mmCIF file of N, CA and C and ligand atoms in Angstrom:
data_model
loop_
_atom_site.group_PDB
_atom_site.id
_atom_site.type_symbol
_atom_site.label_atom_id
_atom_site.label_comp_id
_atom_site.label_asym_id
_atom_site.label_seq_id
_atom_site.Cartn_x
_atom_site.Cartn_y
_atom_site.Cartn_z
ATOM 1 N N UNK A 1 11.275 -76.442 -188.016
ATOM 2 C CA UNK A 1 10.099 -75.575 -187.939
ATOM 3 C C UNK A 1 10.482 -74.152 -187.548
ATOM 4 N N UNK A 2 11.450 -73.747 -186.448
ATOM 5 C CA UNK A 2 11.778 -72.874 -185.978
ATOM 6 C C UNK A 2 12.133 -71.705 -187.269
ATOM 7 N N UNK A 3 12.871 -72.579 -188.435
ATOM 8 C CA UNK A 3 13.254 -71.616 -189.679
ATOM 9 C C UNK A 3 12.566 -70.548 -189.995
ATOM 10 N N UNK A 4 11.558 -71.815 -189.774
ATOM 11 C CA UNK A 4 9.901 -71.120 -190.975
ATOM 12 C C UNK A 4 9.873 -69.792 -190.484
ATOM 13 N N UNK A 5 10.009 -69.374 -189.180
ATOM 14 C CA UNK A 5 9.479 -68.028 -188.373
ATOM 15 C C UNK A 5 10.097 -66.761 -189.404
ATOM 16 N N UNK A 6 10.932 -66.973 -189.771
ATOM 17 C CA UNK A 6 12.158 -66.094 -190.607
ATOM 18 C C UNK A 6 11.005 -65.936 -191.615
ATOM 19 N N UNK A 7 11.775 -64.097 -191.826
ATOM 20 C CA UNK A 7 10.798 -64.159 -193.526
ATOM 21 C C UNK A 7 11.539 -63.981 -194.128
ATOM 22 N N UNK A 8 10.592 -65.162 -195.066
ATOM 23 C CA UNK A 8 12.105 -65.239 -196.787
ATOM 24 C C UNK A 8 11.987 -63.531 -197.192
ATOM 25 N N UNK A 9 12.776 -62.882 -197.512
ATOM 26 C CA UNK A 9 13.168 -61.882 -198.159
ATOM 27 C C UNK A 9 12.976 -61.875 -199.298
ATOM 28 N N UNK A 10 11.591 -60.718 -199.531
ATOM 29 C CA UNK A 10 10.896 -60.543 -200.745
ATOM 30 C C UNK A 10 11.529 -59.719 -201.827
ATOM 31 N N UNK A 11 11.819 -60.216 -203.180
ATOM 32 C CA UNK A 11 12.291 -59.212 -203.795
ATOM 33 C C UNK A 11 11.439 -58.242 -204.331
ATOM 34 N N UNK A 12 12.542 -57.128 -205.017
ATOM 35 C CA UNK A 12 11.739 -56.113 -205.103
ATOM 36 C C UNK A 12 11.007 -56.189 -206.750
ATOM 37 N N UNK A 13 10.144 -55.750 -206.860
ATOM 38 C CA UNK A 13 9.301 -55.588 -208.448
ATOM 39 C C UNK A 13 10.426 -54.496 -208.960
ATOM 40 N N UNK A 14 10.280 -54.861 -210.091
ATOM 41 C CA UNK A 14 10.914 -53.930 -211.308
ATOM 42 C C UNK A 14 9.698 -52.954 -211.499
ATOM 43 N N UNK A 15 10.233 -51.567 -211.741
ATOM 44 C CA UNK A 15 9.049 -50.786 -212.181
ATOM 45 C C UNK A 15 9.319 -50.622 -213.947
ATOM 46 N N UNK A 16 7.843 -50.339 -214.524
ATOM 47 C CA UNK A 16 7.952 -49.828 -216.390
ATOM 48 C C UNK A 16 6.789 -49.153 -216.559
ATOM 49 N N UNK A 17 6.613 -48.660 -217.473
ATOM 50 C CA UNK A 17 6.225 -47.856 -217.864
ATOM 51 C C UNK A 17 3.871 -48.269 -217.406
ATOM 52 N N UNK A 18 4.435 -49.688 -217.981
ATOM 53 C CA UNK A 18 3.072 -50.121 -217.616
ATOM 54 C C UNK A 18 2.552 -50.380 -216.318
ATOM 55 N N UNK A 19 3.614 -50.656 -215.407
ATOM 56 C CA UNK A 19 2.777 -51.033 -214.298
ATOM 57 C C UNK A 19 3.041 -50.026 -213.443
ATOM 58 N N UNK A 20 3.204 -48.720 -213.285
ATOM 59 C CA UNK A 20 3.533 -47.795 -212.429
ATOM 60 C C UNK A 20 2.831 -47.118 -211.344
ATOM 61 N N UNK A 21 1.806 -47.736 -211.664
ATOM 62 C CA UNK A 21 0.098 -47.547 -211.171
ATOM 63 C C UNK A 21 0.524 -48.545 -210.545
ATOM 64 N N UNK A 22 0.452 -49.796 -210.954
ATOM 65 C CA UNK A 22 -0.016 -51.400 -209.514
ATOM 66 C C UNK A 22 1.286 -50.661 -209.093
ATOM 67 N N UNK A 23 2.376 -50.514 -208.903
ATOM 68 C CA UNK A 23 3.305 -50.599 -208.174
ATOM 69 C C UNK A 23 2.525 -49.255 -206.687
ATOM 70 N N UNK A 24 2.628 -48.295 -207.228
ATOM 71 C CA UNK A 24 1.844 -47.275 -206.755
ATOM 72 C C UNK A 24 0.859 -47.394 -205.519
ATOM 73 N N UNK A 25 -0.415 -48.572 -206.060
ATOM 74 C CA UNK A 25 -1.241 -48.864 -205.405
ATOM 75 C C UNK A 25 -0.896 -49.661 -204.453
ATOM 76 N N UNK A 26 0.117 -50.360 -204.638
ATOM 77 C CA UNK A 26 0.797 -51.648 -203.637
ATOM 78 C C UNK A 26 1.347 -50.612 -202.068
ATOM 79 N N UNK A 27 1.453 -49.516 -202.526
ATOM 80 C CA UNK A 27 2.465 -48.728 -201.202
ATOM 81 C C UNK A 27 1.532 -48.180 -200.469
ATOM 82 N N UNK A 28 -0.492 -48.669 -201.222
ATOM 83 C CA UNK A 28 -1.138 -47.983 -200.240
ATOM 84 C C UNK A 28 -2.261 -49.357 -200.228
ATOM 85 N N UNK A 29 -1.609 -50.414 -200.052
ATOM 86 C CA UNK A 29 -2.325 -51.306 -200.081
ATOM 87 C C UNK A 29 -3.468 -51.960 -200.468
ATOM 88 N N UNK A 30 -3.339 -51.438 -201.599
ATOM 89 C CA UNK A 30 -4.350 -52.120 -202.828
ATOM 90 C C UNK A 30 -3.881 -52.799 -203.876
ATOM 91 N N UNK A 31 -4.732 -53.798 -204.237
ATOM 92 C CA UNK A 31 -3.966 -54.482 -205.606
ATOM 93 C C UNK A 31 -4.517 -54.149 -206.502
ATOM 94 N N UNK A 32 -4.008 -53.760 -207.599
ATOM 95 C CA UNK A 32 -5.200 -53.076 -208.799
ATOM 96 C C UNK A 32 -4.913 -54.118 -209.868
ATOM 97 N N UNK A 33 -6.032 -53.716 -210.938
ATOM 98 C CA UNK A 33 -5.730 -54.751 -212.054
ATOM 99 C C UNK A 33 -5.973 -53.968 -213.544
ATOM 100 N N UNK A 34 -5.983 -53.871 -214.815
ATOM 101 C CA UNK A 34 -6.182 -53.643 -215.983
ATOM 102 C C UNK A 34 -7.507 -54.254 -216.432
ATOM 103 N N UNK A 35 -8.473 -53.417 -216.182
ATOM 104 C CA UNK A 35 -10.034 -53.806 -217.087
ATOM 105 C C UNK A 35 -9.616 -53.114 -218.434
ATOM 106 N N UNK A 36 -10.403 -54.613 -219.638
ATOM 107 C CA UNK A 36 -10.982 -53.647 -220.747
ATOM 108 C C UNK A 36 -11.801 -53.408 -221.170
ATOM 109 N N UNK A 37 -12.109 -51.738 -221.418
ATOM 110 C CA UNK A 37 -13.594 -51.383 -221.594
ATOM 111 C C UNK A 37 -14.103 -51.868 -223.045
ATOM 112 N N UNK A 38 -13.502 -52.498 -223.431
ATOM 113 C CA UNK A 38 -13.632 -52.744 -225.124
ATOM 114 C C UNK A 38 -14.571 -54.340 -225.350
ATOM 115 N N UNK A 39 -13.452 -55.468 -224.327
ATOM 116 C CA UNK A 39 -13.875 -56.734 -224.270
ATOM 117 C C UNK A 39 -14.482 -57.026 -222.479
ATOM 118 N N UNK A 40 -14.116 -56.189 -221.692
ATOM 119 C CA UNK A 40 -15.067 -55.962 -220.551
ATOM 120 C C UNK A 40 -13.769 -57.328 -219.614
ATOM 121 N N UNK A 41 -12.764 -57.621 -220.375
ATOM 122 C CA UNK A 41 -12.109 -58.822 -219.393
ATOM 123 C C UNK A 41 -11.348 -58.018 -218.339
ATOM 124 N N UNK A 42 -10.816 -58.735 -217.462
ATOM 125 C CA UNK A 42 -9.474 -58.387 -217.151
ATOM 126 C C UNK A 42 -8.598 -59.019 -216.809
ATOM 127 N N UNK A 43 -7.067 -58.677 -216.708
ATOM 128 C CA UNK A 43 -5.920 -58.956 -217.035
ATOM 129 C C UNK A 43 -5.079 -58.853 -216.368
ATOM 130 N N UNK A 44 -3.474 -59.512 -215.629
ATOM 131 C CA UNK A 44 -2.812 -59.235 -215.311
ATOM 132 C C UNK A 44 -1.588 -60.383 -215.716
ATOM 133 N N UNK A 45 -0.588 -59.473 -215.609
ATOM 134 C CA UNK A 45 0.294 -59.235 -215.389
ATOM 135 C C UNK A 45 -0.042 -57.096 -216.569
ATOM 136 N N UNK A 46 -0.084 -56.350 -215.674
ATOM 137 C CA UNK A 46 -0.771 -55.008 -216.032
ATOM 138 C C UNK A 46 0.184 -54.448 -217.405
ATOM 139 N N UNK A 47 -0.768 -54.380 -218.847
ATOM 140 C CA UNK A 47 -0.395 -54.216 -219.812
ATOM 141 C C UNK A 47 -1.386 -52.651 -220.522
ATOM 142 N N UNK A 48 -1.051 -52.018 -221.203
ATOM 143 C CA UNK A 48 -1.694 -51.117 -221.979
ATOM 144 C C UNK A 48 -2.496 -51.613 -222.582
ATOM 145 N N UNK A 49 -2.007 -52.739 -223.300
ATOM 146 C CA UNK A 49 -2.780 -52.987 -224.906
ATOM 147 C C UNK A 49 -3.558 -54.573 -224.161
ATOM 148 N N UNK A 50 -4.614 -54.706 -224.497
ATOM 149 C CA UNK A 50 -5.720 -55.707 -223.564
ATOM 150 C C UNK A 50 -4.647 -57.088 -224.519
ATOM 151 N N UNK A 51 -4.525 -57.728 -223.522
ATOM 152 C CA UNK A 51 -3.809 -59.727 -224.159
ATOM 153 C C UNK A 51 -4.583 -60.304 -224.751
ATOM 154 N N UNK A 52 -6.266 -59.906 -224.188
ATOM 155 C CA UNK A 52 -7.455 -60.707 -224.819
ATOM 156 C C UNK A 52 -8.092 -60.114 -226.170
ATOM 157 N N UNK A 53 -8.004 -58.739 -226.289
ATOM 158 C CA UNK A 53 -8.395 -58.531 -227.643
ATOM 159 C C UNK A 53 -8.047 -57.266 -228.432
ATOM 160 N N UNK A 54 -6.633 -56.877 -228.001
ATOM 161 C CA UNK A 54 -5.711 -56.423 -228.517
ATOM 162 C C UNK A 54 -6.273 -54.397 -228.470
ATOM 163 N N UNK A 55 -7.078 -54.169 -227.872
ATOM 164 C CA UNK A 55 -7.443 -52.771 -227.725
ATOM 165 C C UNK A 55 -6.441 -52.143 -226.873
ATOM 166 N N UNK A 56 -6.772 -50.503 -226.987
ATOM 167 C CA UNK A 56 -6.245 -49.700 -225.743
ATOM 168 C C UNK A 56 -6.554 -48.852 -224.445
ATOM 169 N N UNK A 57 -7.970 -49.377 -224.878
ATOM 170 C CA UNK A 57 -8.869 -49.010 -223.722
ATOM 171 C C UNK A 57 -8.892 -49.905 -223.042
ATOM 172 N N UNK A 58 -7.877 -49.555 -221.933
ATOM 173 C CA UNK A 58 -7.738 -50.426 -220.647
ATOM 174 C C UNK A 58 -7.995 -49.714 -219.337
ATOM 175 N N UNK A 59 -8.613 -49.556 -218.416
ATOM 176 C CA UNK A 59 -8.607 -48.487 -217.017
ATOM 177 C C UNK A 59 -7.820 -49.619 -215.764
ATOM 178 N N UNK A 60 -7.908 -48.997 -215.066
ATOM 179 C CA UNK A 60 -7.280 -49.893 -213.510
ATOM 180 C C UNK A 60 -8.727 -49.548 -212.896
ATOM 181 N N UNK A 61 -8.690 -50.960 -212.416
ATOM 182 C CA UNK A 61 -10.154 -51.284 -211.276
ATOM 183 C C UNK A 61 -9.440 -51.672 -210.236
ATOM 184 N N UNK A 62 -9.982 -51.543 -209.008
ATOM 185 C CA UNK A 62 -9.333 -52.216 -207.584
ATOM 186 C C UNK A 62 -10.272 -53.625 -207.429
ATOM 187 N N UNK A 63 -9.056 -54.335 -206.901
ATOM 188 C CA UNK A 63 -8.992 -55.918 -206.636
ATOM 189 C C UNK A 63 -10.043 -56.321 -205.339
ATOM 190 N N UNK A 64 -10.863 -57.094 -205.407
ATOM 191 C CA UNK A 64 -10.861 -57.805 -203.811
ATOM 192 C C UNK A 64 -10.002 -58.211 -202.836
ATOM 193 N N UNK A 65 -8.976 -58.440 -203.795
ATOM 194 C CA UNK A 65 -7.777 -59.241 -203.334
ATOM 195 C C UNK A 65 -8.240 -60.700 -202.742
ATOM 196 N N UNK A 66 -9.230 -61.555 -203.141
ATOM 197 C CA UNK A 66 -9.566 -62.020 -202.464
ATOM 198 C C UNK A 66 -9.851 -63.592 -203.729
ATOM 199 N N UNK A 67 -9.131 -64.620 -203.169
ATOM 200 C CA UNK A 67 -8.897 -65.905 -204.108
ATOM 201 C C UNK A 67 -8.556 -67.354 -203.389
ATOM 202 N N UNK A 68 -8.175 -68.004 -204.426
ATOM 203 C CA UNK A 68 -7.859 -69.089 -203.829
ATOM 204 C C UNK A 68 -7.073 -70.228 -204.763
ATOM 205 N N UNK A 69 -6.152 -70.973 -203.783
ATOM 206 C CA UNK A 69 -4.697 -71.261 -204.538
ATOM 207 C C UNK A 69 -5.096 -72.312 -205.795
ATOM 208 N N UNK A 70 -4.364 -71.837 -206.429
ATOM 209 C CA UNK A 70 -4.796 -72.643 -207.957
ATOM 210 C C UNK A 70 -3.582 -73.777 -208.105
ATOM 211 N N UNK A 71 -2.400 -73.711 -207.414
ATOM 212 C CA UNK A 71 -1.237 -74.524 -207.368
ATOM 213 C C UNK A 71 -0.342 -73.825 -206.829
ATOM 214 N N UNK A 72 0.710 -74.608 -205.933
ATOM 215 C CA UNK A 72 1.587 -74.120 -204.831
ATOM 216 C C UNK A 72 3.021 -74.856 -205.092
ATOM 217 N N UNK A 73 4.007 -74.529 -204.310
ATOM 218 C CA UNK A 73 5.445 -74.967 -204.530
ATOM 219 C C UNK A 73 5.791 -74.859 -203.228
ATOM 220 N N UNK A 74 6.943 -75.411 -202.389
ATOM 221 C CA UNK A 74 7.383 -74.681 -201.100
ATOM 222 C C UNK A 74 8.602 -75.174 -201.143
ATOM 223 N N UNK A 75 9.578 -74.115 -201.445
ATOM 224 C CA UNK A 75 11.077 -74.380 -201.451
ATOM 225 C C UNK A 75 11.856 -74.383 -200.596
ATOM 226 N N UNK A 76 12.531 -75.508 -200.033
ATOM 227 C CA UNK A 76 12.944 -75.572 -198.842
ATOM 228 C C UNK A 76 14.751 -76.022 -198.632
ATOM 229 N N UNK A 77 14.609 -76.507 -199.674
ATOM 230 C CA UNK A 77 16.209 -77.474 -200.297
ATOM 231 C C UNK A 77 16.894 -75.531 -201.082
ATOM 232 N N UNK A 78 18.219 -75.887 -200.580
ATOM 233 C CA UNK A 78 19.290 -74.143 -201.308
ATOM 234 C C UNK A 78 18.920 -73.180 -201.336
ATOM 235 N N UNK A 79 17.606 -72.887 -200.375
ATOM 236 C CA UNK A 79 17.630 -71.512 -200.003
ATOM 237 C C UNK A 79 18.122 -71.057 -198.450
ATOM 238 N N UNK A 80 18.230 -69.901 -198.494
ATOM 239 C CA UNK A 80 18.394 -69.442 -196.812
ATOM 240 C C UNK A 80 17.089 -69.675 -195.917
ATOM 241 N N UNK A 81 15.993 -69.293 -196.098
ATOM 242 C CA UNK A 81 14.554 -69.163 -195.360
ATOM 243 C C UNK A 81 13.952 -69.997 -196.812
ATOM 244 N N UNK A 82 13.230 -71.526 -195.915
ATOM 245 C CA UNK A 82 11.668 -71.485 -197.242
ATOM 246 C C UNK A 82 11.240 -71.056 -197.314
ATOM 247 N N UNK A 83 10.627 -70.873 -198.120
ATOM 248 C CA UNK A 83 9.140 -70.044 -198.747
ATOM 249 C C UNK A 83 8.172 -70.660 -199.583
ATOM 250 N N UNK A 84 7.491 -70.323 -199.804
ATOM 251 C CA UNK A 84 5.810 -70.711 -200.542
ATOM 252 C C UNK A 84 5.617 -69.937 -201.706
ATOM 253 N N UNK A 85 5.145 -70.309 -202.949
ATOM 254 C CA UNK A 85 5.153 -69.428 -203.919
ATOM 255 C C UNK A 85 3.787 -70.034 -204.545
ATOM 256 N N UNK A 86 2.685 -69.476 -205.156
ATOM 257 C CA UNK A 86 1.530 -69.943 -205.639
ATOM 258 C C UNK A 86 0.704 -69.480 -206.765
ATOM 259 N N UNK A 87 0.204 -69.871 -207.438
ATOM 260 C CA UNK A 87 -0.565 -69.672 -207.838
ATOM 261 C C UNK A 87 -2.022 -69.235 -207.586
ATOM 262 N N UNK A 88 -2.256 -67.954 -207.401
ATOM 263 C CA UNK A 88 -3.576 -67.977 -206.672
ATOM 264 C C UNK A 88 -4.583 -67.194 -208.133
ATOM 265 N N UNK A 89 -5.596 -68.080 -207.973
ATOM 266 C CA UNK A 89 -7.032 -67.635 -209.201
ATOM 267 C C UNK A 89 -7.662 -66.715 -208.113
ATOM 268 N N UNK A 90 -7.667 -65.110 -208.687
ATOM 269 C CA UNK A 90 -8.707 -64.209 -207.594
ATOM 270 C C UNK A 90 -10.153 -64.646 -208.081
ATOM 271 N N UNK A 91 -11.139 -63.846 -207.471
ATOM 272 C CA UNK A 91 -12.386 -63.728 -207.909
ATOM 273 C C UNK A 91 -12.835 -63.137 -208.871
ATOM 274 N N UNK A 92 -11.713 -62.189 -209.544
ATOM 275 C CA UNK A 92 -12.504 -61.580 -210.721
ATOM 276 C C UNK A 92 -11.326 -62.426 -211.744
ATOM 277 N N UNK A 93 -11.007 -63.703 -211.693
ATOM 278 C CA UNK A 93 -10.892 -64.687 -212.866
ATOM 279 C C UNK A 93 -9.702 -64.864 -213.123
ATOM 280 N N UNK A 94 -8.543 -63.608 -212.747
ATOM 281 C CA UNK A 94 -7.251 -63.665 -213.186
ATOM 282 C C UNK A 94 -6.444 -64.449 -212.431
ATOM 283 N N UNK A 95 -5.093 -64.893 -212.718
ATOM 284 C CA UNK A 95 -3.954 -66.134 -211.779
ATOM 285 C C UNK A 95 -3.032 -65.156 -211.722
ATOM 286 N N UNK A 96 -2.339 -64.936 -210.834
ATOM 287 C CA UNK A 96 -1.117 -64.461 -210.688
ATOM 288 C C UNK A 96 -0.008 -65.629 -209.792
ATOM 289 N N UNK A 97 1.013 -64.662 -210.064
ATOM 290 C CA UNK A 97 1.789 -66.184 -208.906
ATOM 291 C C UNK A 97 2.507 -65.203 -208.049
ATOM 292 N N UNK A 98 2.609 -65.174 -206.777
ATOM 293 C CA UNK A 98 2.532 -65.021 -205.685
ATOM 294 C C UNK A 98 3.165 -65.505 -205.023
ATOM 295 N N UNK A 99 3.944 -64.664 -203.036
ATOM 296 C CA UNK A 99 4.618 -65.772 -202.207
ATOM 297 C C UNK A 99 3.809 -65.738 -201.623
ATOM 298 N N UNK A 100 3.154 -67.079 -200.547
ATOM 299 C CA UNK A 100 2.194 -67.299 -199.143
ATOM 300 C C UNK A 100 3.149 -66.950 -198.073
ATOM 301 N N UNK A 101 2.417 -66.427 -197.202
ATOM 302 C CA UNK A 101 2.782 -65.579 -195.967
ATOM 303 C C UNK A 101 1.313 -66.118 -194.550
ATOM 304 N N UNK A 102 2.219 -66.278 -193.126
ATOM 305 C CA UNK A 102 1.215 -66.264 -192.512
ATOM 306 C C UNK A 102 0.617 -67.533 -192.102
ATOM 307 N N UNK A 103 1.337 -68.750 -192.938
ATOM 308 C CA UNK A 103 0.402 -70.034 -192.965
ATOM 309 C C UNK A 103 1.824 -71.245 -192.460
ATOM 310 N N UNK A 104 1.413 -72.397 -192.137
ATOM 311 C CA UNK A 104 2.371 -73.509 -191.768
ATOM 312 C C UNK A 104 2.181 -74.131 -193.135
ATOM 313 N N UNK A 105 3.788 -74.137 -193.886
ATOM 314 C CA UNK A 105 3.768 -74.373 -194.873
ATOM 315 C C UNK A 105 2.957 -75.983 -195.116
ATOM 316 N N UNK A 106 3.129 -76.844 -194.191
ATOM 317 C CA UNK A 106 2.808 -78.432 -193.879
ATOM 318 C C UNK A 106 1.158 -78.131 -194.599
ATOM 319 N N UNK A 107 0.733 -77.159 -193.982
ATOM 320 C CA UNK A 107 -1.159 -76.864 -194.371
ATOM 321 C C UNK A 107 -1.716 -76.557 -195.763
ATOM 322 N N UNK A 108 -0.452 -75.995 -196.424
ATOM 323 C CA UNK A 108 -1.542 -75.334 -197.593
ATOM 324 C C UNK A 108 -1.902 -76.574 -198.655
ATOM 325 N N UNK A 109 -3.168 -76.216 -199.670
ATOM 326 C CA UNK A 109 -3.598 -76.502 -200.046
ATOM 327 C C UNK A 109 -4.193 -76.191 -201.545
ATOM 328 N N UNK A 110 -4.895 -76.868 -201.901
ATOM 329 C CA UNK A 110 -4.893 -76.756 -203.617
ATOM 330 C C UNK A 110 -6.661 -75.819 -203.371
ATOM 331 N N UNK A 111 -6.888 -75.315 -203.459
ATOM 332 C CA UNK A 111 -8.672 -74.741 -203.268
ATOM 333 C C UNK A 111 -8.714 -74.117 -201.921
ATOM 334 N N UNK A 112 -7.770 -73.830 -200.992
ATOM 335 C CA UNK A 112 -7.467 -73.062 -200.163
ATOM 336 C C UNK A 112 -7.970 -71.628 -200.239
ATOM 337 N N UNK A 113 -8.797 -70.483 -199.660
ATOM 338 C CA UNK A 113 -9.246 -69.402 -199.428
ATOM 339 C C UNK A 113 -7.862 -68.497 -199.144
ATOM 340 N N UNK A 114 -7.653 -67.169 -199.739
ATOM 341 C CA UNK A 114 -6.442 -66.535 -199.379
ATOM 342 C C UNK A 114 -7.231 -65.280 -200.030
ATOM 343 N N UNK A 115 -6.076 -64.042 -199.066
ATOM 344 C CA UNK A 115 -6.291 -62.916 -199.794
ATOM 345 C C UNK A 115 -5.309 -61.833 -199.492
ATOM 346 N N UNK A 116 -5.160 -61.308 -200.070
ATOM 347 C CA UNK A 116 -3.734 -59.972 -200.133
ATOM 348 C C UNK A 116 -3.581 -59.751 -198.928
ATOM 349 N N UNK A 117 -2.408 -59.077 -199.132
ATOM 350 C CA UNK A 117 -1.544 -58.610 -197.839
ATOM 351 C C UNK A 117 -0.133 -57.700 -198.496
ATOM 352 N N UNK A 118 -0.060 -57.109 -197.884
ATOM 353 C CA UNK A 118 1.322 -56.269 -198.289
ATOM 354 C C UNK A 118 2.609 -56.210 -197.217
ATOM 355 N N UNK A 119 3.770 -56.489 -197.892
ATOM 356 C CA UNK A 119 4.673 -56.863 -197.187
ATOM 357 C C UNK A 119 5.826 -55.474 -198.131
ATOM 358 N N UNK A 120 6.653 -55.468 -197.236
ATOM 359 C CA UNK A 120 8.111 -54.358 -197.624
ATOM 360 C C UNK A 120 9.009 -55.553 -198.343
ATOM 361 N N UNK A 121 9.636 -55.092 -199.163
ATOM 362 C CA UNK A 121 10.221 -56.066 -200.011
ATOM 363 C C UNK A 121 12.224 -55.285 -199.438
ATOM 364 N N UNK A 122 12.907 -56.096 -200.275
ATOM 365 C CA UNK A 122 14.403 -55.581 -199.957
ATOM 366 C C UNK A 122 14.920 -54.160 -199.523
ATOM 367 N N UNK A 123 14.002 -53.745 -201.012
ATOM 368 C CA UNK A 123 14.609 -51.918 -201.105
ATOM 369 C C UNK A 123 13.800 -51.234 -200.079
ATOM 370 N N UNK A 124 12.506 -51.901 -199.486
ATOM 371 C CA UNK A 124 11.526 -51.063 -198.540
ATOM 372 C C UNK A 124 9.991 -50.845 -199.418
ATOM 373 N N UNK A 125 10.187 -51.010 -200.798
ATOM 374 C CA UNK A 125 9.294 -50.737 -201.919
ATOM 375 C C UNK A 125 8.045 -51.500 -200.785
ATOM 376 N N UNK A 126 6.688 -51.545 -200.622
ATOM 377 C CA UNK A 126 5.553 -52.971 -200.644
ATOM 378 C C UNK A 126 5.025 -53.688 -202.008
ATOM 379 N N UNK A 127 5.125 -54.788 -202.033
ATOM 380 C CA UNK A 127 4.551 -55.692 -202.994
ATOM 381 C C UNK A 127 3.244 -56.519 -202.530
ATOM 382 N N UNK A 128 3.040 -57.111 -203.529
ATOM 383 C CA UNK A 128 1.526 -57.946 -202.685
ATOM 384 C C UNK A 128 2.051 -59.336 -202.456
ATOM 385 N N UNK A 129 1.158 -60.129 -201.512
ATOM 386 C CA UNK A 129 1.759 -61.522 -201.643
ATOM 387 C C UNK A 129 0.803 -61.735 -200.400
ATOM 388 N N UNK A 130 0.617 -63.400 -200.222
ATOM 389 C CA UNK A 130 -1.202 -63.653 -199.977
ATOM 390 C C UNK A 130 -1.160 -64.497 -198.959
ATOM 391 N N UNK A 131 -2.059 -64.461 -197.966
ATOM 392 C CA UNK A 131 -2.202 -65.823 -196.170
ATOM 393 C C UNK A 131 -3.689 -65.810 -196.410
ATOM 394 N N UNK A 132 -4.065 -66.998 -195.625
ATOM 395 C CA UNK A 132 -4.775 -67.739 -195.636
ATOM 396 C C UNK A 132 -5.777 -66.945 -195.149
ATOM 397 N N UNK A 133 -7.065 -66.967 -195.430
ATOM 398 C CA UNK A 133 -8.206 -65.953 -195.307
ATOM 399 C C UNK A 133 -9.359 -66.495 -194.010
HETATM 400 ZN ZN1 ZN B 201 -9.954 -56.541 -224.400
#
């Protein structure tokens, strides 16, 4: 148990051309996402061109950050520190996958309440990644 206290060491996001914005917003603690004004969905993993119906009218809206785990993993076997990695469905519909932070790994759960948090990753960059709400 004592391990757990350790934090697994988050890597850092790659930056491109498309996501330069979420990366951006992450260093001031917001999670943003890709609306399209065309099909009204939204989307992530943050793209120009909409996944759902191929337009380019896409804007960035800010997140609730606020969801709940859709499926979880907790790796504990060949790493240095376990960690938690998840699947979390937010409220405005999208899944991302994610590390859990904040929680006794023994607890989590499948329909579990969670919501953002920002953590410093290797280089110092912040990324998002989600505890129990
Ligand atoms: Zn669309």
């Amino acid at each position: 148990m004592s391990q757990e206290k350790q934090e697994h060491r988050l890597p850092s996001p790659i930056s491109n051309p498309e996501n330069t914005v979420f990366l951006e917003a992450a260093q001031n603690n917001q999670l943003v996402l890709k609306h399209c004004n065309a099909c009204k969905e939204v989307h992530y993993y943050p793209r120009t061109i909409c996944p759902h119906c191929g337009s380019d009218d896409t804007t960035w809206v800010n997140s609730d950050g606020v969801g709940e785990i859709y499926s979880y993993t907790v790796m504990r076997r060949g790493v240095e520190v376990p960690f938690a990695m998840a699947y979390v469905r937010l409220t405005e519909g999208i899944s991302l996958l994610t590390h859990l932070t904040n929680c006794d790994f023994d607890s989590i759960r499948v329909g579990q309440k969670v919501k953002v948090i920002f953590q410093e990753t290797q280089d110092g960059q912040k990324t998002h990644l989600f505890e129990p709400l």
